[in-house]
PDB file of C-alpha atoms and ligand atoms in Angstrom:
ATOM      1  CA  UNK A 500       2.074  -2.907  23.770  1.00 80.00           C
ATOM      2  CA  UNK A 501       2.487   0.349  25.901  1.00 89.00           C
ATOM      3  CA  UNK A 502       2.667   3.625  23.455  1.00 95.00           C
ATOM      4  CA  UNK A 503       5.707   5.374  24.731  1.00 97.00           C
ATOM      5  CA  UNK A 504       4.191   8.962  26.612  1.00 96.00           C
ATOM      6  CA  UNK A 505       6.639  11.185  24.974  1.00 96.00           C
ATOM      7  CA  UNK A 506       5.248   9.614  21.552  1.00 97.00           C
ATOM      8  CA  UNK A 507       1.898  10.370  22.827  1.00 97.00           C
ATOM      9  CA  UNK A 508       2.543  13.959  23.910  1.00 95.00           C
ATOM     10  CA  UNK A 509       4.103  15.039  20.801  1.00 96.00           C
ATOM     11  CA  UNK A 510       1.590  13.467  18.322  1.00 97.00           C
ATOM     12  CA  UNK A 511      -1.349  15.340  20.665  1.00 96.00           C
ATOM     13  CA  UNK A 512      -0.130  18.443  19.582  1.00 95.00           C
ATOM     14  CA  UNK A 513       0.570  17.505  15.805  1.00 97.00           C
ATOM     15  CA  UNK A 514      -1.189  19.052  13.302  1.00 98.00           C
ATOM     16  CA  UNK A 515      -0.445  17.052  10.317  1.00 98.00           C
ATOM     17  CA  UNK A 516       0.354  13.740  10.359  1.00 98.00           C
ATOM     18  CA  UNK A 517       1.405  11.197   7.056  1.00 98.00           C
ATOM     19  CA  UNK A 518       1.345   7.337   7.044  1.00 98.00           C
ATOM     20  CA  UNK A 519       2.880   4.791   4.661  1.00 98.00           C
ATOM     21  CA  UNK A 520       1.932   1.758   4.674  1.00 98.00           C
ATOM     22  CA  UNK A 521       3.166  -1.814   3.228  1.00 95.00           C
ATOM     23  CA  UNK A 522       2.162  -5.559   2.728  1.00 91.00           C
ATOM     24  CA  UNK A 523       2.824  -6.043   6.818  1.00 93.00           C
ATOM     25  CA  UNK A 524      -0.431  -3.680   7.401  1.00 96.00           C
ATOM     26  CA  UNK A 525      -2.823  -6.093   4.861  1.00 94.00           C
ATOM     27  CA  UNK A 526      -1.337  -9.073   6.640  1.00 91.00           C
ATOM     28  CA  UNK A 527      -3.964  -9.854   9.688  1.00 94.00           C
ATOM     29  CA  UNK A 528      -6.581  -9.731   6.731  1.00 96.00           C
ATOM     30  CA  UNK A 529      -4.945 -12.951   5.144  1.00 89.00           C
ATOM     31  CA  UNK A 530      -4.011 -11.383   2.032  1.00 86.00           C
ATOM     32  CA  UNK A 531      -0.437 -12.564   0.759  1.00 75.00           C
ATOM     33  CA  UNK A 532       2.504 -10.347   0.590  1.00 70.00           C
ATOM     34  CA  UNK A 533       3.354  -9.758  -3.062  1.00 66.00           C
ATOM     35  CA  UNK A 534       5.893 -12.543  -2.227  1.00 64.00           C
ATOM     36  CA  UNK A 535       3.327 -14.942  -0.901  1.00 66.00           C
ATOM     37  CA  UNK A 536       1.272 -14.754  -3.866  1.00 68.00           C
ATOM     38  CA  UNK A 537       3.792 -16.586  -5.715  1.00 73.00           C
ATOM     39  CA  UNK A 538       3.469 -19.703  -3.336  1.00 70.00           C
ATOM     40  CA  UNK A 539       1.023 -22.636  -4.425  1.00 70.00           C
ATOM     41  CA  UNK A 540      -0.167 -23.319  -8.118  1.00 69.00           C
ATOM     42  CA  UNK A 541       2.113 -20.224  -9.016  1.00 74.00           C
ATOM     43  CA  UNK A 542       5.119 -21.347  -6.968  1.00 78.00           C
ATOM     44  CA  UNK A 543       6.904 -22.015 -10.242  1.00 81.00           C
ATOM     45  CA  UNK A 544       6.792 -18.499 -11.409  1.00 81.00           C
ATOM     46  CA  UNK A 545       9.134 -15.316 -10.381  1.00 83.00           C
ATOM     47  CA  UNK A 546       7.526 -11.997 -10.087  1.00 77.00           C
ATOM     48  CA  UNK A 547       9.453 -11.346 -13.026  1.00 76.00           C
ATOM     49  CA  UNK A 548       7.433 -13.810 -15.091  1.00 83.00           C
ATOM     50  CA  UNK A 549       3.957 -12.358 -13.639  1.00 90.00           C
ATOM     51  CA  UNK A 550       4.591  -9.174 -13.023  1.00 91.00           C
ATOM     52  CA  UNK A 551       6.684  -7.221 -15.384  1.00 94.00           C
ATOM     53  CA  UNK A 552       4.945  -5.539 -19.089  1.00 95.00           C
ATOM     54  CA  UNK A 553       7.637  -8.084 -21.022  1.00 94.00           C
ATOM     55  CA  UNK A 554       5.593 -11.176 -18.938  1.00 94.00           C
ATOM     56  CA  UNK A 555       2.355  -9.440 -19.935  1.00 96.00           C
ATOM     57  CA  UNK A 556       3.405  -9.032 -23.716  1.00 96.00           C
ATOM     58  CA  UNK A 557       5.033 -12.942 -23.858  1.00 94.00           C
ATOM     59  CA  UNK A 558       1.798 -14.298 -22.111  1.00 95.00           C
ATOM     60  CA  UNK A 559      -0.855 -12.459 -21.306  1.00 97.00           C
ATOM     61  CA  UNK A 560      -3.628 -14.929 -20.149  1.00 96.00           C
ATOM     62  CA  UNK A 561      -1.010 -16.285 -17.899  1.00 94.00           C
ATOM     63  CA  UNK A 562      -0.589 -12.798 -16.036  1.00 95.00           C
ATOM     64  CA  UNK A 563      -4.639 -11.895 -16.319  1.00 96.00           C
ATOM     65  CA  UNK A 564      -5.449 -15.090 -14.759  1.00 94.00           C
ATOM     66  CA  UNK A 565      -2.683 -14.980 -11.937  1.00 92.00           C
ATOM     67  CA  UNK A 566      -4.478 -11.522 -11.212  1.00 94.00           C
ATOM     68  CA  UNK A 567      -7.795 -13.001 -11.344  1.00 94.00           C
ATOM     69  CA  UNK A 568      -6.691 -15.237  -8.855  1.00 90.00           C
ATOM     70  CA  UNK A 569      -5.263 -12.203  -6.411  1.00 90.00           C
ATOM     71  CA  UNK A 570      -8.449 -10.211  -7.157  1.00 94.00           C
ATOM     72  CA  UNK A 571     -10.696 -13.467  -5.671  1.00 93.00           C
ATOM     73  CA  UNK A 572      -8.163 -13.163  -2.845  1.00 89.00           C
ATOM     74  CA  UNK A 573      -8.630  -9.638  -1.945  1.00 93.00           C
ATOM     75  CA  UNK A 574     -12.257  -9.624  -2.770  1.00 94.00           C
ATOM     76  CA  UNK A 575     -12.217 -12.318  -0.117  1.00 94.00           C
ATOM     77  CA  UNK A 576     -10.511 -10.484   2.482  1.00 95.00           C
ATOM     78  CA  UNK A 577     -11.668  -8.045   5.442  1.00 97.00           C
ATOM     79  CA  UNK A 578      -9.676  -4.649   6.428  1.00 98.00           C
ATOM     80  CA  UNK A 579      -8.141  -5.530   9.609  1.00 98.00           C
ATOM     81  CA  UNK A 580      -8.256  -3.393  12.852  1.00 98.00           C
ATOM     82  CA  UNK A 581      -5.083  -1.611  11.561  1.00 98.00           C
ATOM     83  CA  UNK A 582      -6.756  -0.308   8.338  1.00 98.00           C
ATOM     84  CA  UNK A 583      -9.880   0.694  10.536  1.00 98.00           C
ATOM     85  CA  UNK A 584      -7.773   2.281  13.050  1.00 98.00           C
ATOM     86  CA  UNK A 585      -5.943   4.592  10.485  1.00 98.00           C
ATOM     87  CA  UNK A 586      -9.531   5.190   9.106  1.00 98.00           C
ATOM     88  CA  UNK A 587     -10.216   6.093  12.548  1.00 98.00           C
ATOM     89  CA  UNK A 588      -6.956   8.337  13.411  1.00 98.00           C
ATOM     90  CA  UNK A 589      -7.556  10.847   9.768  1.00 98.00           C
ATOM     91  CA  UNK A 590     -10.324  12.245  11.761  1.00 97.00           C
ATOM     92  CA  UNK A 591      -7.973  13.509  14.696  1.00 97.00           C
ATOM     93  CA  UNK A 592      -6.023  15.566  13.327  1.00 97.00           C
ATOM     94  CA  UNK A 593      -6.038  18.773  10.719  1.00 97.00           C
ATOM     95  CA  UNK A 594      -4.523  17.248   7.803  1.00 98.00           C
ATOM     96  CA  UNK A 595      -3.596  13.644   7.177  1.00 98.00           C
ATOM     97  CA  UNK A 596      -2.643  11.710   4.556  1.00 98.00           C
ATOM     98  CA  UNK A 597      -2.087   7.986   3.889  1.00 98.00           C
ATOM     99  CA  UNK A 598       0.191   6.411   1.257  1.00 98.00           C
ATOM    100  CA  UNK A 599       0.052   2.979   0.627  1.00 98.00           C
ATOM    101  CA  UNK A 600       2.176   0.683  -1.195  1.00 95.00           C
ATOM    102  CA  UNK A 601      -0.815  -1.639  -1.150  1.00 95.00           C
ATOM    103  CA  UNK A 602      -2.982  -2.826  -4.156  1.00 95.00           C
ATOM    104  CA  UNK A 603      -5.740  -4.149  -2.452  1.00 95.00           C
ATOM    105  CA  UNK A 604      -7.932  -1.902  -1.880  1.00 97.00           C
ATOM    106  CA  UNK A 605      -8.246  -2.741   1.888  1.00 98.00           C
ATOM    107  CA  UNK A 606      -7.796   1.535   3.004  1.00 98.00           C
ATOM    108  CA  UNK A 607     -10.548   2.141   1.408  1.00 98.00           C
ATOM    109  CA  UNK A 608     -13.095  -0.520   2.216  1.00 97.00           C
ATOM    110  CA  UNK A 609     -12.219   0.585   6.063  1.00 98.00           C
ATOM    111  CA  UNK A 610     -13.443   4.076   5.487  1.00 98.00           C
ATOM    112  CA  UNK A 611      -9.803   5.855   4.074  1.00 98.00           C
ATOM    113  CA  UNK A 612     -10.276   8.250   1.657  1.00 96.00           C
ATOM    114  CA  UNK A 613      -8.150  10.446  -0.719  1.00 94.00           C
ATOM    115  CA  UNK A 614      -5.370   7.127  -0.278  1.00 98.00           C
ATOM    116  CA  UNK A 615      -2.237   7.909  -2.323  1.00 98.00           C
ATOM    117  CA  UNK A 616      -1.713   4.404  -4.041  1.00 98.00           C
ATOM    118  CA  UNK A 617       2.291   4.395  -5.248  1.00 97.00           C
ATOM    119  CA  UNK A 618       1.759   0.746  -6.550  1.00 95.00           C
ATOM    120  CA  UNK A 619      -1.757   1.029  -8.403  1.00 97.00           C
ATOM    121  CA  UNK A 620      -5.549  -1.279  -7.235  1.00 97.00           C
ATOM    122  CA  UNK A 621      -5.555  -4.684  -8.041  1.00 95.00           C
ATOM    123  CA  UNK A 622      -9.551  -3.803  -8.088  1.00 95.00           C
ATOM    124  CA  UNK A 623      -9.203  -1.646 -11.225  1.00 97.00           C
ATOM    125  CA  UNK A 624      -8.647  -2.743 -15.090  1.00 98.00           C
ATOM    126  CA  UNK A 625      -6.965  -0.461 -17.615  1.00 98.00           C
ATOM    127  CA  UNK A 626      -6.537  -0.381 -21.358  1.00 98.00           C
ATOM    128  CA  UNK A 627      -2.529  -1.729 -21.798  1.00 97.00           C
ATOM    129  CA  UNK A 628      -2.827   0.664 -24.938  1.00 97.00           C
ATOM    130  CA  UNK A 629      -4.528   3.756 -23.541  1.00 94.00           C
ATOM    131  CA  UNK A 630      -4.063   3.859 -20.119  1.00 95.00           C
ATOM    132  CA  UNK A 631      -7.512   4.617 -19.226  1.00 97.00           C
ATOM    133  CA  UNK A 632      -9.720   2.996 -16.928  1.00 97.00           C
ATOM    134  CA  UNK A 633     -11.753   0.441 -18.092  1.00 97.00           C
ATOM    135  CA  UNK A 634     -14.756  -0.516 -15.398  1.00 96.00           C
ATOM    136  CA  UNK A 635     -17.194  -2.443 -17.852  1.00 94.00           C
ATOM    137  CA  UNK A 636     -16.728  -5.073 -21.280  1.00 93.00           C
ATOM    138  CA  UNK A 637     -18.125  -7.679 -22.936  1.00 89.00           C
ATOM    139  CA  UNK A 638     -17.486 -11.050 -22.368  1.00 88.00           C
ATOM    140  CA  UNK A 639     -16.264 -12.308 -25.663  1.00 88.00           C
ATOM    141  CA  UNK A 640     -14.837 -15.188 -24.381  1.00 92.00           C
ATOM    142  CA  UNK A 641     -11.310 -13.267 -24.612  1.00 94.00           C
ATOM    143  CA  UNK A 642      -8.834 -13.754 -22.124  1.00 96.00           C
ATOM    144  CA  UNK A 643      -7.400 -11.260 -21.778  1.00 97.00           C
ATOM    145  CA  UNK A 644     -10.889  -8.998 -22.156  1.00 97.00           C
ATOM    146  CA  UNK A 645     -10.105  -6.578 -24.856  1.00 97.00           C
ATOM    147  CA  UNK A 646     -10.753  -2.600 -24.600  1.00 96.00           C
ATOM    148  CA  UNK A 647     -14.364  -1.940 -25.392  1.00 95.00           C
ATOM    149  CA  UNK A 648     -12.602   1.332 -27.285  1.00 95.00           C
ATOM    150  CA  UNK A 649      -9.769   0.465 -28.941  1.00 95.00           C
ATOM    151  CA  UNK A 650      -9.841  -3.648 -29.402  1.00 95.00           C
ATOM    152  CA  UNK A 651      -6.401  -3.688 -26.870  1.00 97.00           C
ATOM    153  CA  UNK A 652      -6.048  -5.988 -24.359  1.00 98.00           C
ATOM    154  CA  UNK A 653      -6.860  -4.451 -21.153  1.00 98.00           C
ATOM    155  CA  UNK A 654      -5.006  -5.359 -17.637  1.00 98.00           C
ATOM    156  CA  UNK A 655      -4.560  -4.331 -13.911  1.00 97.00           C
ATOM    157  CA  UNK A 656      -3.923  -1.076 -13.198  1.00 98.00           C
ATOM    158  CA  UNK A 657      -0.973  -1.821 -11.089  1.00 97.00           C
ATOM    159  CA  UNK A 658       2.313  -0.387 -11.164  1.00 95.00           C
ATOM    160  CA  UNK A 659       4.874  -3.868 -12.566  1.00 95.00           C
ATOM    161  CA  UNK A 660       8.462  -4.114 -12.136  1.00 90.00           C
ATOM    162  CA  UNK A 661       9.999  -2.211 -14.261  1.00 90.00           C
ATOM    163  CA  UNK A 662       7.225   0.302 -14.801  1.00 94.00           C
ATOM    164  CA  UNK A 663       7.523   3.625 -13.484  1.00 93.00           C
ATOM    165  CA  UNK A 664       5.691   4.981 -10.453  1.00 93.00           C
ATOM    166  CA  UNK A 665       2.608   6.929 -11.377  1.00 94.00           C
ATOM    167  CA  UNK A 666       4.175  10.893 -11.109  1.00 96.00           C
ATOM    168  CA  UNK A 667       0.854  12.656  -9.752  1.00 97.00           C
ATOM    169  CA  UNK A 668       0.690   9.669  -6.892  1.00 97.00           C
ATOM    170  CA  UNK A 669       4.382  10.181  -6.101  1.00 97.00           C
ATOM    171  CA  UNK A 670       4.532  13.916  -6.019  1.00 98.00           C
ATOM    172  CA  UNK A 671       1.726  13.842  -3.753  1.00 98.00           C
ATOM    173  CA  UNK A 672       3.558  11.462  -1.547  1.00 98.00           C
ATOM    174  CA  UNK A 673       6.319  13.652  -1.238  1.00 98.00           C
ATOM    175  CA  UNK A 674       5.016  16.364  -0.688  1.00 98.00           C
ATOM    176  CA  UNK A 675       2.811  14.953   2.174  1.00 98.00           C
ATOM    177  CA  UNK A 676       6.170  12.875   3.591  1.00 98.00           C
ATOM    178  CA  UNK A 677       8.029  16.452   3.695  1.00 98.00           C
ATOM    179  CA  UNK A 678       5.668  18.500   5.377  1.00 98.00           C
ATOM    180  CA  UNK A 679       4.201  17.072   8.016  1.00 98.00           C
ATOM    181  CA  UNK A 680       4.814  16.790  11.912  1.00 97.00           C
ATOM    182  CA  UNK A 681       4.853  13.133  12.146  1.00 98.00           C
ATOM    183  CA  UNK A 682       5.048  10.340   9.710  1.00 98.00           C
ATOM    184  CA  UNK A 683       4.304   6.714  10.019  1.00 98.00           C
ATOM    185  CA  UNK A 684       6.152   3.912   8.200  1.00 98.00           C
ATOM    186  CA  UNK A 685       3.829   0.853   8.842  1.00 98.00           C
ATOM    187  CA  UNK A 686       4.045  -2.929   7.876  1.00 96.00           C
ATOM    188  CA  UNK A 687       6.716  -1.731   5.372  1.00 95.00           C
ATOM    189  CA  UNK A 688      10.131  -3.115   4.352  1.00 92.00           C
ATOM    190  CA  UNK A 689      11.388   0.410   3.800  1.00 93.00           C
ATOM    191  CA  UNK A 690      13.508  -1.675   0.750  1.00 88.00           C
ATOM    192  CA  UNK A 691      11.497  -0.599  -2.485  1.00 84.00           C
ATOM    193  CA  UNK A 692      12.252   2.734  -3.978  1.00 86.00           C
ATOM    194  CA  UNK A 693      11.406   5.115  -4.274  1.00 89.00           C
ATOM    195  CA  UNK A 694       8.665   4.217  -1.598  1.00 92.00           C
ATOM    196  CA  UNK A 695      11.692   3.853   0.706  1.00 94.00           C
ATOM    197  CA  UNK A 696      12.536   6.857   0.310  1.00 96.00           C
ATOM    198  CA  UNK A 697       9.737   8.781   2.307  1.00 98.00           C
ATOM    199  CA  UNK A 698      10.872   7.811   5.836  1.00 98.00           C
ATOM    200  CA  UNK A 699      13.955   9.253   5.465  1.00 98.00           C
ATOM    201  CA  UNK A 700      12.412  12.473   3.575  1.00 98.00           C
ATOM    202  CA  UNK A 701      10.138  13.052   6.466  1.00 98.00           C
ATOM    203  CA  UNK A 702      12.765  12.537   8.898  1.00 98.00           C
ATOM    204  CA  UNK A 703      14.998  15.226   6.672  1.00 98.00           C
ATOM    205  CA  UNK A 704      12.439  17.746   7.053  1.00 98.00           C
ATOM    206  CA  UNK A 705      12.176  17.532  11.063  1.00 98.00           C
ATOM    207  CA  UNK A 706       8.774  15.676  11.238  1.00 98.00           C
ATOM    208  CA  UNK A 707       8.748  13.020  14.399  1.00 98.00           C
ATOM    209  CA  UNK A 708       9.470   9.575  12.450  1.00 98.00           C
ATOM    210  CA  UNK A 709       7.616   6.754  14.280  1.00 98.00           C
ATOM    211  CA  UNK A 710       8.291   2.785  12.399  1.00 98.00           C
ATOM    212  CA  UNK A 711       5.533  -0.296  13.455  1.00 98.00           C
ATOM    213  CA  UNK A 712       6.809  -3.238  12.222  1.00 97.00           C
ATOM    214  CA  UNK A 713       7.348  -6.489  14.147  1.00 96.00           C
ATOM    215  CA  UNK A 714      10.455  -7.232  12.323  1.00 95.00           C
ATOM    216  CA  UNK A 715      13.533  -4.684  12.197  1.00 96.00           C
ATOM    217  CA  UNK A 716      14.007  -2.948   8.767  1.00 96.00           C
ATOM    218  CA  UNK A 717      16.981  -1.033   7.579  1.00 96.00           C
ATOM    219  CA  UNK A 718      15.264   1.838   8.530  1.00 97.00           C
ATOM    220  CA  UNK A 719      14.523   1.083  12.574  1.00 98.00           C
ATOM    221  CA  UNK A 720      18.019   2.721  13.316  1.00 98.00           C
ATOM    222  CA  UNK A 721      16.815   6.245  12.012  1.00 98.00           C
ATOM    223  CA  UNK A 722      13.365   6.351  13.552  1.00 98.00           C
ATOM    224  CA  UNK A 723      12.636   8.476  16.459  1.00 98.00           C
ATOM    225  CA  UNK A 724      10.360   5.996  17.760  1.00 98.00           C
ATOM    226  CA  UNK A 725      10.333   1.972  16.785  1.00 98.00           C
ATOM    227  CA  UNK A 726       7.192   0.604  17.946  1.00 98.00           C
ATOM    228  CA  UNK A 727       8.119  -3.496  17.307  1.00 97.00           C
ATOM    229  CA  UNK A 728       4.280  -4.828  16.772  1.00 97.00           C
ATOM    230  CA  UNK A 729       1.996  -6.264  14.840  1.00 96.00           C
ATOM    231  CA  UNK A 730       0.093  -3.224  12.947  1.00 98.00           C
ATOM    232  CA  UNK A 731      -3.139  -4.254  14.418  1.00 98.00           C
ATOM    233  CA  UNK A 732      -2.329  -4.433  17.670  1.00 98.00           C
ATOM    234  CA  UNK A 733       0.002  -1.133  17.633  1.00 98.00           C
ATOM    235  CA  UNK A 734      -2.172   0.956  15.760  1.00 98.00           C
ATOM    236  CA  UNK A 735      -5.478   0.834  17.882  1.00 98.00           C
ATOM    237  CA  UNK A 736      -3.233   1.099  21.039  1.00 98.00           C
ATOM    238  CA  UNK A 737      -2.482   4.195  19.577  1.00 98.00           C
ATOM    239  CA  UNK A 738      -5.630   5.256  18.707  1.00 98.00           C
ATOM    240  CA  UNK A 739      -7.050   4.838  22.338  1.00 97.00           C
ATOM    241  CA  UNK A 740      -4.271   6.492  23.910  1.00 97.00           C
ATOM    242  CA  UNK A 741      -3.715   9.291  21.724  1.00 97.00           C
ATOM    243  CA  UNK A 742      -7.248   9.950  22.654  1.00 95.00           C
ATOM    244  CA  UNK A 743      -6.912   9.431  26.454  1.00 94.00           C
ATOM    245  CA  UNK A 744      -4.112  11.722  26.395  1.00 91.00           C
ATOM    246  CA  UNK A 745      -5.647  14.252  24.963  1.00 90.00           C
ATOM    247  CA  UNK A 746      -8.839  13.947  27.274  1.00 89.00           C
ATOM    248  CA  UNK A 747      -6.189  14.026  30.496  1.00 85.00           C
TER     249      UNK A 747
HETATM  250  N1  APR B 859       2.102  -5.627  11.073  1.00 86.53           N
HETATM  251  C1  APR B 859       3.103  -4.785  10.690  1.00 86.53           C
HETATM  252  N2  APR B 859       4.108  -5.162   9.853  1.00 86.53           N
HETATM  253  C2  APR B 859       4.096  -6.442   9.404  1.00 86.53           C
HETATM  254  C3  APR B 859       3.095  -7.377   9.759  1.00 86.53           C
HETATM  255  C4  APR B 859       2.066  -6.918  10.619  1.00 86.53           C
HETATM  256  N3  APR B 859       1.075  -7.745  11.007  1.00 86.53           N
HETATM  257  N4  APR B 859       3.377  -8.574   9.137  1.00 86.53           N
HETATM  258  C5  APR B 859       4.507  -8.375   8.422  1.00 86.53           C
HETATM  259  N5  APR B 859       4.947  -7.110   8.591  1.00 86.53           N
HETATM  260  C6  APR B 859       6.103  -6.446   7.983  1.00 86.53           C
HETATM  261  C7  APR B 859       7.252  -7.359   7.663  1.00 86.53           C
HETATM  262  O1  APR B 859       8.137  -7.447   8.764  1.00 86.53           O
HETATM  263  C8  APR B 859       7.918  -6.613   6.481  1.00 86.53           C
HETATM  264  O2  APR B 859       8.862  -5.670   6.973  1.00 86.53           O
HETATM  265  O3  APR B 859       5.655  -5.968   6.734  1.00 86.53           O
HETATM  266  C9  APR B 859       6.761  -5.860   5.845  1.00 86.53           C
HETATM  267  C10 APR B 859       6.332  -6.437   4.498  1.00 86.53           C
HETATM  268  O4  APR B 859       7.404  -6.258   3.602  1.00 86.53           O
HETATM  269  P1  APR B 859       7.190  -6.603   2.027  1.00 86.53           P
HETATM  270  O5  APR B 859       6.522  -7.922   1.885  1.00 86.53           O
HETATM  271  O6  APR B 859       8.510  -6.327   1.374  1.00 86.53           O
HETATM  272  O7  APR B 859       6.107  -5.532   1.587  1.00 86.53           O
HETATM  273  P2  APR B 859       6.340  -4.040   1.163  1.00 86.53           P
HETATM  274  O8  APR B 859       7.335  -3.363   2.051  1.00 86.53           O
HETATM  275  O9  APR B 859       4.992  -3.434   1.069  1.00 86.53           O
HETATM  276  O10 APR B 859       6.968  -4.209  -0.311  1.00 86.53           O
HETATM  277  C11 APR B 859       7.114  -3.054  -1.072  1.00 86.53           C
HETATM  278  O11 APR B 859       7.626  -4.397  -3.029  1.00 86.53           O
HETATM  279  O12 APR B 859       6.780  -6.501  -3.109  1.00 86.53           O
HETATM  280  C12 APR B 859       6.876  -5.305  -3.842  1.00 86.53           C
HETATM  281  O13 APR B 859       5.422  -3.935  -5.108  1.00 86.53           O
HETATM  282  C13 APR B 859       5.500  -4.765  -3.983  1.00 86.53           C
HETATM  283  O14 APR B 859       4.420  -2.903  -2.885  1.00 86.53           O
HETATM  284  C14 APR B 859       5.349  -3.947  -2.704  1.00 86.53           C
HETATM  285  C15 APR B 859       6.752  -3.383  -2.514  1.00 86.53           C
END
């Protein structure tokens, strides 16, 4: 895949650059798409019936165990050269930041830091009565666990259907997607708000909108620059020729 050079000129010069990231960019690591997940032993369930605080109230040792399931996934799984390379491009430019949609954890396990998660961690457990983060309980044979503090039971600290989007996380997102030079939308189907929402905030406030998807997405039309790819291929490409570029 051959970065286009008037991509590669502009981003040179950018000084702050945002990424957003979906399911496509955990993909080459073998972890399912939300959608995915519900193949195999949980074929027979909808999201809504695993993923939603009503499925979590009606049964929850069917949802903690589903998630249980996930977490072996993930745990199981290896960031991919996409997640290293936008580990790798933070450190070229002034300010950066990356917002993922992602609950896996993956950003961070390939050297991302200060990753705006919209949707939550898979990795982390919360109280479902508190809120708060709950790293460490006794196994009383519970399932699910209950909170060491309060006796409720705990759960994922992921954002369900239905559930809002965590305010701090999103303001944070938009204020990175509206000030910035150039913004990424990456392995995303640009189809879930308010996530969706950030390419086309960027693009509002003049930064240079690039999309890397190997699929078209409702977005592709709007983007300055539609790189059609698998994210790790694309992204490395980038990498090296961002730096080349700037060496010539
Ligand atoms: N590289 C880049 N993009 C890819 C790759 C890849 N290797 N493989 C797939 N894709 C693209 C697909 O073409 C699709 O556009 O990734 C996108 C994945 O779309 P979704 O599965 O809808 O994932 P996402 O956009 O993250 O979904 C948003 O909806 O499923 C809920 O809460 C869940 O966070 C998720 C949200």
């Amino acid at each position: 895949m051959t970065i286009p050079v008037e991509l590669l000129q502009r981003l040179a010069g950018a000084k702050s650059v945002t990424v957003l990231t979906g399911a496509g960019v955990s993909a080459e690591s073998g972890v399912p798409t939300f959608r995915d997940a519900l193949t195999g032993l949980w074929a027979k369930f909808s999201p809504e019936e695993l993923a939603t605080p009503d499925a979590f109230r009606r049964n929850p040792r069917l949802v903690w165990e589903w998630y249980q399931w996930r977490r072996k996934l993930v745990a199981g799984a290896e960031p991919n050269p996409a997640h290293l390379a936008l580990a790798e491009l933070a450190t070229l430019f002034p300010r950066f930041h990356l917002i993922t949609q992602n609950v896996d954890g993956l950003h961070q396990r390939a050297g991302s830091w200060n990753v705006i998660e919209l949707h939550g961690n898979i990795t982390r457990t919360k109280c479902s009565d508190e809120g708060t983060i709950v790293s460490a309980w006794k196994d009383t044979g519970n399932v699910p666990p209950k909170c060491p503090a309060c006796g409720a039971l705990l759960r994922p600290d992921v954002v369900w259907f239905g559930e809002p989007m965590p305010a701090p996380e999103m303001r944070q997102a938009m204020t990175a997607s509206t000030h910035c030079d150039f913004f990424f939308s990456i392995g995303t189907s640009t189809v879930v708000y308010p996530a969706a929402a950030l390419p086309s905030e960027a693009l509002r406030s003049g930064a240079t909108v690039v999309e890397i998807n190997p699929q078209p997405t409702p977005f592709t039309p709007q983007a300055h620059f539609a790189l059609a790819g698998v994210a790790g291929v694309v992204l490395p490409e980038l990498v090296k020729a961002l730096k080349a570029c700037r060496r010539a």
